[in-house]
């Protein structure tokens, strides 16, 4: 109920949580943002204390009092220590690799302890997806937590709210804090496998003499050039030469039949009619992957977007990004 | 929902269990001395059984099997004690539960509850003894259980780190614990009825005296009470600590007679007076001990017509009281007739030879005083043997002692003497208590042990009132002056510490007992009364529970605040070089040159120098110096100072 209330009143939630999301850069969990309540075990502990106190009074046990009060002090110190285990952690988001829709975005958070003591058992949980893991932050060190967030739709994906929680050292209290780091993950359209388009159109005529069917047939080696896909580098050959002296110029690229000059336009107009936009983008994404795998030189053409033919991971990424962020003509 | 920190969802590891079993073993170990042997073995078996399951990663036994074991063990306890809810039986039941709980411990939640049970078991040890060694052992147990609990929260952490955290936590808990101990409003227990056997095992004088029971008490080294004198300590011959006064005699056993309260009238005159504080060990009786003759009534006590000091409730916790006594006060020569009649009663047809002898003296004497003198002379010349191992006596114990065995302990002498006096028509009664006490050379406190238990007599003489006569001292002159050890023959087995050869050991013991005394006074003897005294010495007169609570919570709040500040302080503050660099970045940002997150110091200072040409030179110098200080081999103090100055002047 409270959760729903907070969802409806984001400003109230921001006031309550002490920050306005998303936060840029490094977020330090100041004490104001660390909440603490007794965990269920804490109530058990309090009950034990009550029984001990009764027993001490009833039997006039001085050492019983001493024990009871020591445990009470322990509870108090435990509370401060539990809050301390989270307080002043500096959280910064890491780089996020793009993923395809339907996969999980791997958001990486760096938890910098910034303290001469270690901070064991800190739980990081992505509230939206429930993805979570427990990390131990070493003294003077940084731990990284990778939260897998399902990417459902193409476009930019923000991680949303993440909760950090700890119960260390005694488990009697539960301290937690919310963060909403400014990070985003690029989500490509879900690729849909379909045969590559026939090479037609203005640039296709000259490219057709290379048989595309043989694109996987190994044809020989040539010197490495920058746009070559690393997938086609003859790594075995490179490994055989003296590794310490290997430079990029010494690498060899495997050549495949049909690789030579096939220039392919992946044009949205080539898609069968009647497909929805998302389906079209999915088909195109599938084509991009297939074309890259085939080692072809390929370009992308969408209404309002045109990427010149190219090859290699950067080109592939550019094409997929264009598809991911495509807003329609 | 799956929650990796929720204890009910975390399985215990072998390591967690090993810690838990070790901690519980320390807690229950002292109970092995008191619990029936089979229960100790059973509990150990349960611990071992659980360890076996853990090591073999076998599934735990079914709940029914555990319940069956529990039922059988509880039946055994019931057979042993005939109850499950007495003190002793309740405690062994808890010890058993610690083993049973382990057998159904699967998750961290179960394990944590077992650890809390361990905390609870600590207090059960204090029901038997609150000595310093017990306190130390239980302190170790507290530490171990705490480290175990920490281990549950941090499964990947090295055990040494957990021990360190436990130390830190306990250190942080100490101030709060001390404040609570001193300030928590104390209530005098008990809150409800205690089990029947709650105070078994407290030793001391009893309200009856028969041949043999004092001498067996005298074999105990246990402390009866301690007395701390303001000023001089009385000489050994004056150290008669008055306890129960025995009036009724059935031919063998003496017992306390009628009990009337008396209006307390302080004695007048006296050759010497002493002020002192007594710390009485609990003996579960109402009587208190004071030097004869008591001159000041301690708070909360009354006095009986025969001069016994009595507390209103049985002494079940160590009791501290201040009083004063005088020796040889002016005689009070009045006594009611009923009491005098009572003091000459003897059972008919018992101890005929003694009675006949006394009547012979009566006939030959002119006064009570003369009878008394004859009796004392009889004992002195009778060559009686003073022994801790008196021979067993039959139906007429006084006759047998006086004429046949001629060997006995103080109860024999006093009993025989009073019988003789009564038979001669002189009112007499037996007084039991303690005689003597040993002065501790370290703190000058007089320690009176059970081995100082003594019985003497009082006779009523016209014009002089009740007069103390110590028949033992008459028969064995060394007893009172030199103490028990020198008075009994050397072949007698004495309590270890009373043997004269072990002088050096006594020095060690004196030191130890001085420590124990402080422990008793300040730790164990801290009660509502002492709490009031302490508050008064802090300037809070008549502090009631509200005032105490207010002070307590103020202190606890302050302490938590200090801990919180500490927890922040310990966090790394940027070093001066880093601080200067941040100030530098802030200054440039104010001039519109903001450092991008990816920009290193070299790139940023180069860009800033281009953007702010007026200060370009110093910006570049600051950048270079910062790089040298931060990433160079070593940062020199002047270098740091120069950086800060340059940033300030920018």
Coordinates of C-alpha atoms in Angstrom, one line a residue, chain A:
Chain A
X1 CA 0.0 0.0 0.0
X2 CA 2.8 2.4 1.0
X3 CA 4.6 1.2 -2.1
X4 CA 1.7 2.2 -4.3
X5 CA 1.4 5.5 -2.5
X6 CA 5.1 6.3 -3.2
X7 CA 4.7 5.2 -6.8
X8 CA 1.9 7.7 -7.3
X9 CA 3.7 10.5 -5.6
X10 CA 7.2 10.5 -6.9
X11 CA 8.0 13.8 -5.3
X12 CA 7.1 12.6 -1.9
X13 CA 9.1 9.4 -2.6
X14 CA 12.1 11.6 -3.6
X15 CA 11.8 13.6 -0.4
X16 CA 11.5 10.5 1.6
X17 CA 14.4 8.7 0.1
X18 CA 16.5 11.9 0.1
X19 CA 17.4 12.0 -3.6
X20 CA 16.0 12.8 -7.0
X21 CA 16.6 10.0 -9.5
X22 CA 18.5 9.4 -11.6
X23 CA 21.7 10.5 -10.0
X24 CA 24.7 11.2 -12.1
X25 CA 28.1 9.8 -11.5
X26 CA 29.1 8.5 -8.1
X27 CA 26.4 8.3 -5.4
X28 CA 27.6 8.3 -1.8
X29 CA 25.1 6.6 0.6
X30 CA 25.1 9.3 3.3
X31 CA 23.6 8.3 6.7
X32 CA 20.4 10.1 5.8
X33 CA 19.8 7.6 3.1
X34 CA 20.5 4.5 5.2
X35 CA 17.3 3.1 6.9
X36 CA 17.4 0.6 9.6
X37 CA 14.8 -1.5 11.4
X38 CA 15.1 -4.6 13.6
X39 CA 15.0 -7.8 11.6
X40 CA 12.8 -10.7 12.8
X41 CA 15.8 -12.2 14.6
X42 CA 16.2 -8.8 16.4
X43 CA 12.7 -9.3 17.9
X44 CA 13.7 -12.8 19.0
X45 CA 16.8 -11.3 20.6
X46 CA 14.8 -8.7 22.4
X47 CA 12.5 -11.5 23.7
X48 CA 15.5 -13.4 25.0
X49 CA 16.7 -10.2 26.7
X50 CA 13.3 -9.8 28.4
X51 CA 13.4 -13.3 29.7
X52 CA 17.0 -12.9 30.9
X53 CA 16.0 -9.7 32.7
X54 CA 13.1 -11.4 34.5
X55 CA 15.3 -14.2 35.6
X56 CA 17.9 -11.8 36.9
X57 CA 15.4 -9.9 38.9
X58 CA 13.7 -12.9 40.2
X59 CA 16.8 -14.7 41.4
X60 CA 18.7 -11.4 42.2
X61 CA 21.5 -12.5 40.0
X62 CA 24.1 -9.7 39.6
X63 CA 25.9 -11.5 36.9
X64 CA 22.6 -12.1 35.2
X65 CA 22.0 -8.4 35.1
X66 CA 25.5 -7.9 33.8
X67 CA 24.9 -10.5 31.0
X68 CA 21.5 -9.0 30.1
X69 CA 22.9 -5.5 29.9
X70 CA 25.9 -6.6 28.0
X71 CA 23.6 -8.2 25.4
X72 CA 21.5 -5.0 25.3
X73 CA 24.7 -3.0 24.7
X74 CA 25.6 -5.6 22.0
X75 CA 22.3 -5.0 20.3
X76 CA 22.9 -1.3 20.3
X77 CA 26.4 -1.6 19.0
X78 CA 25.2 -4.1 16.5
X79 CA 22.7 -1.5 15.2
X80 CA 25.4 1.1 14.7
X81 CA 27.6 -1.5 13.0
X82 CA 24.9 -2.6 10.7
X83 CA 24.2 1.0 9.6
X84 CA 27.9 1.5 9.2
X85 CA 28.2 -1.4 6.9
X86 CA 26.2 0.5 4.3
X87 CA 27.0 4.1 5.2
X88 CA 29.2 6.1 2.9
X89 CA 29.5 3.4 0.3
X90 CA 30.2 5.2 -3.0
X91 CA 28.2 3.6 -5.8
X92 CA 29.1 4.2 -9.4
X93 CA 27.6 2.6 -12.5
X94 CA 29.9 0.8 -14.9
X95 CA 29.8 0.4 -18.7
X96 CA 26.9 -1.5 -20.0
X97 CA 27.2 -3.6 -23.1
X98 CA 24.2 -3.4 -25.5
X99 CA 22.0 -6.4 -25.6
X100 CA 19.2 -7.6 -27.9
X101 CA 15.6 -7.4 -26.7
X102 CA 14.7 -10.5 -24.9
X103 CA 18.1 -10.8 -23.3
X104 CA 19.2 -9.4 -20.0
X105 CA 21.0 -6.2 -19.7
X106 CA 24.0 -6.6 -17.4
X107 CA 24.2 -3.4 -15.3
X108 CA 27.4 -3.3 -13.4
X109 CA 27.6 -1.3 -10.1
X110 CA 30.9 -0.5 -8.5
X111 CA 30.5 -0.4 -4.7
X112 CA 33.5 1.5 -3.3
X113 CA 33.8 0.8 0.4
X114 CA 36.0 3.9 1.0
X115 CA 36.8 2.6 4.4
X116 CA 39.7 0.9 6.2
X117 CA 37.3 -1.9 7.2
X118 CA 35.6 -4.5 5.1
X119 CA 31.9 -4.5 4.5
X120 CA 30.8 -8.1 4.2
X121 CA 27.4 -9.4 2.9
X122 CA 26.0 -6.4 1.1
X123 CA 23.0 -7.4 -1.0
X124 CA 22.3 -5.5 -4.2
X125 CA 18.9 -6.0 -5.6
X126 CA 17.2 -4.6 -8.7
X127 CA 13.8 -3.9 -7.5
X128 CA 12.1 -4.1 -10.9
X129 CA 13.3 -7.5 -11.8
X130 CA 14.3 -9.0 -8.5
X131 CA 17.7 -9.7 -9.8
X132 CA 20.1 -9.7 -6.9
X133 CA 23.5 -10.8 -5.5
X134 CA 25.5 -10.5 -2.4
X135 CA 28.9 -9.0 -2.5
X136 CA 31.7 -8.6 0.1
X137 CA 33.5 -5.2 -0.2
X138 CA 37.1 -5.6 0.9
X139 CA 38.8 -3.0 3.1
X140 CA 40.0 -0.1 1.0
X141 CA 38.5 -1.9 -2.0
X142 CA 35.8 -2.0 -4.5
X143 CA 33.4 -4.8 -5.3
X144 CA 31.3 -4.9 -8.4
X145 CA 27.8 -6.2 -8.6
X146 CA 26.3 -7.1 -12.0
X147 CA 22.6 -7.0 -12.0
X148 CA 20.8 -8.8 -14.9
X149 CA 17.8 -6.8 -15.9
X150 CA 15.6 -8.3 -18.6
X151 CA 15.5 -6.0 -21.7
X152 CA 12.0 -6.4 -23.1
X153 CA 11.9 -3.6 -25.6
X154 CA 14.4 -2.0 -28.0
X155 CA 15.8 1.4 -27.2
X156 CA 17.4 2.8 -24.1
X157 CA 16.9 0.9 -20.9
X158 CA 17.4 2.6 -17.5
X159 CA 18.0 0.3 -14.5
X160 CA 15.5 2.0 -12.2
X161 CA 15.8 1.7 -8.5
X162 CA 18.3 -0.6 -6.9
X163 CA 18.3 -1.5 -3.2
X164 CA 21.4 -2.2 -1.2
X165 CA 20.8 -4.1 2.0
X166 CA 22.9 -5.6 4.8
X167 CA 22.3 -7.4 8.1
X168 CA 25.9 -7.7 9.1
X169 CA 27.3 -8.2 11.8
X170 CA 24.7 -9.8 14.1
X171 CA 21.7 -10.2 11.8
X172 CA 19.5 -8.4 14.4
X173 CA 18.9 -5.3 12.2
X174 CA 18.3 -4.8 8.6
X175 CA 19.8 -1.7 7.0
X176 CA 19.0 -0.7 3.5
X177 CA 19.3 2.1 1.0
X178 CA 17.9 2.9 -2.4
X179 CA 19.9 4.2 -5.3
X180 CA 18.9 5.0 -8.9
X181 CA 22.1 5.4 -10.8
X182 CA 22.2 7.1 -14.1
X183 CA 23.1 4.3 -16.4
X184 CA 21.5 3.1 -19.6
X185 CA 21.7 0.1 -21.7
X186 CA 21.1 0.1 -25.4
X187 CA 18.7 -2.6 -26.4
X188 CA 18.8 -3.7 -30.0
X189 CA 15.6 -5.1 -31.6
X190 CA 15.1 -8.8 -31.1
X191 CA 16.8 -10.3 -34.3
X192 CA 14.7 -12.4 -36.4
X193 CA 16.4 -15.0 -38.6
X194 CA 15.4 -14.8 -42.2
X195 CA 17.3 -15.3 -45.5
X196 CA 19.4 -12.4 -46.6
X197 CA 17.7 -10.3 -49.3
X198 CA 18.8 -10.9 -52.9
X199 CA 21.3 -8.5 -54.2
X200 CA 19.2 -6.2 -56.2
X201 CA 19.0 -2.4 -56.4
X202 CA 21.5 0.2 -57.7
X203 CA 24.7 -1.2 -56.0
X204 CA 23.9 -4.8 -56.4
X205 CA 24.6 -5.4 -60.1
X206 CA 28.3 -5.5 -59.8
X207 CA 28.4 -7.5 -56.7
X208 CA 26.4 -10.3 -57.9
X209 CA 29.1 -12.3 -59.6
X210 CA 30.4 -13.6 -56.3
X211 CA 28.2 -16.5 -55.3
X212 CA 26.8 -15.7 -51.9
X213 CA 26.0 -19.4 -51.2
X214 CA 29.7 -20.1 -50.8
X215 CA 30.3 -17.4 -48.2
X216 CA 31.4 -19.9 -45.6
X217 CA 33.9 -21.7 -47.8
X218 CA 37.5 -21.0 -46.8
X219 CA 39.4 -19.5 -49.7
X220 CA 42.7 -18.4 -48.4
X221 CA 44.5 -15.8 -46.2
X222 CA 45.3 -12.2 -46.8
X223 CA 46.9 -9.4 -44.7
X224 CA 44.7 -7.9 -41.9
X225 CA 43.0 -4.7 -42.5
X226 CA 41.3 -2.5 -40.0
X227 CA 37.6 -3.1 -40.9
X228 CA 38.1 -6.9 -40.9
X229 CA 36.0 -8.7 -38.4
X230 CA 38.1 -10.2 -35.6
X231 CA 36.0 -13.3 -36.2
X232 CA 37.8 -13.8 -39.4
X233 CA 41.4 -13.3 -38.2
X234 CA 43.4 -16.4 -38.4
X235 CA 44.1 -16.6 -34.7
X236 CA 45.7 -20.0 -34.9
X237 CA 48.3 -18.7 -37.4
X238 CA 48.9 -15.7 -35.2
X239 CA 49.4 -17.9 -32.2
X240 CA 51.9 -20.0 -34.0
X241 CA 54.2 -17.0 -34.7
X242 CA 56.1 -15.4 -31.8
X243 CA 53.3 -13.9 -29.7
X244 CA 55.4 -11.1 -28.2
X245 CA 56.2 -9.6 -31.6
X246 CA 52.8 -9.9 -33.1
X247 CA 51.3 -6.6 -34.2
X248 CA 48.1 -6.0 -36.0
X249 CA 49.9 -5.7 -39.3
X250 CA 51.2 -9.3 -38.9
X251 CA 47.7 -10.7 -38.5
X252 CA 46.1 -12.6 -41.3
X253 CA 42.5 -12.5 -42.2
X254 CA 40.8 -15.6 -43.5
X255 CA 39.1 -15.0 -46.7
X256 CA 36.0 -16.7 -47.7
X257 CA 34.6 -17.3 -51.1
X258 CA 32.0 -14.7 -51.9
X259 CA 33.6 -12.3 -49.4
X260 CA 35.4 -10.3 -52.0
X261 CA 33.2 -7.5 -52.9
X262 CA 29.7 -8.5 -52.2
X263 CA 28.0 -5.2 -51.3
X264 CA 24.6 -5.7 -49.7
X265 CA 22.0 -3.2 -49.0
X266 CA 19.7 -4.1 -46.2
X267 CA 16.8 -2.1 -47.2
X268 CA 13.6 -1.9 -45.3
X269 CA 11.8 -1.7 -48.6
X270 CA 13.0 -5.3 -49.4
X271 CA 10.9 -6.7 -46.5
X272 CA 7.6 -8.2 -47.4
X273 CA 4.7 -5.8 -46.9
X274 CA 2.3 -6.0 -44.1
X275 CA 4.8 -6.3 -41.3
X276 CA 4.6 -4.1 -38.3
X277 CA 7.4 -1.7 -37.5
X278 CA 8.9 -3.8 -34.7
X279 CA 8.8 -6.9 -36.9
X280 CA 10.5 -5.0 -39.7
X281 CA 13.2 -3.8 -37.4
X282 CA 13.6 -7.4 -36.1
X283 CA 14.1 -8.7 -39.6
X284 CA 16.6 -6.0 -40.3
X285 CA 18.5 -6.8 -37.2
X286 CA 18.6 -10.4 -38.2
X287 CA 19.9 -9.4 -41.6
X288 CA 22.6 -7.3 -40.0
X289 CA 23.8 -10.2 -38.0
X290 CA 23.7 -12.6 -40.9
X291 CA 25.5 -10.2 -43.2
X292 CA 28.2 -9.5 -40.7
X293 CA 28.6 -13.2 -40.2
X294 CA 28.8 -13.8 -43.9
X295 CA 31.6 -11.2 -44.0
X296 CA 29.7 -9.1 -46.6
X297 CA 30.0 -5.4 -47.0
X298 CA 26.6 -4.2 -46.1
X299 CA 24.7 -1.0 -45.7
X300 CA 21.4 -0.2 -44.0
X301 CA 18.6 1.8 -45.4
X302 CA 15.5 2.8 -43.5
X303 CA 13.1 5.6 -44.2
X304 CA 15.1 8.6 -43.0
X305 CA 18.2 6.7 -42.1
X306 CA 21.0 5.4 -44.3
X307 CA 24.3 3.9 -43.3
X308 CA 26.9 3.4 -46.0
X309 CA 28.1 -0.1 -46.6
X310 CA 30.8 -1.3 -44.2
X311 CA 31.9 -4.3 -42.2
X312 CA 33.2 -5.1 -38.8
X313 CA 32.0 -4.8 -35.2
X314 CA 31.8 -1.0 -35.2
X315 CA 29.7 -1.0 -38.3
X316 CA 27.5 -3.7 -37.0
X317 CA 27.0 -1.9 -33.8
X318 CA 26.2 1.3 -35.6
X319 CA 23.6 -0.5 -37.7
X320 CA 22.0 -2.1 -34.7
X321 CA 22.0 1.1 -32.8
X322 CA 20.2 2.8 -35.7
X323 CA 17.6 0.1 -35.6
X324 CA 17.3 0.2 -31.8
X325 CA 16.7 3.9 -31.7
X326 CA 14.6 4.1 -34.9
X327 CA 11.6 6.2 -34.2
X328 CA 9.8 5.6 -37.5
X329 CA 9.8 7.8 -40.6

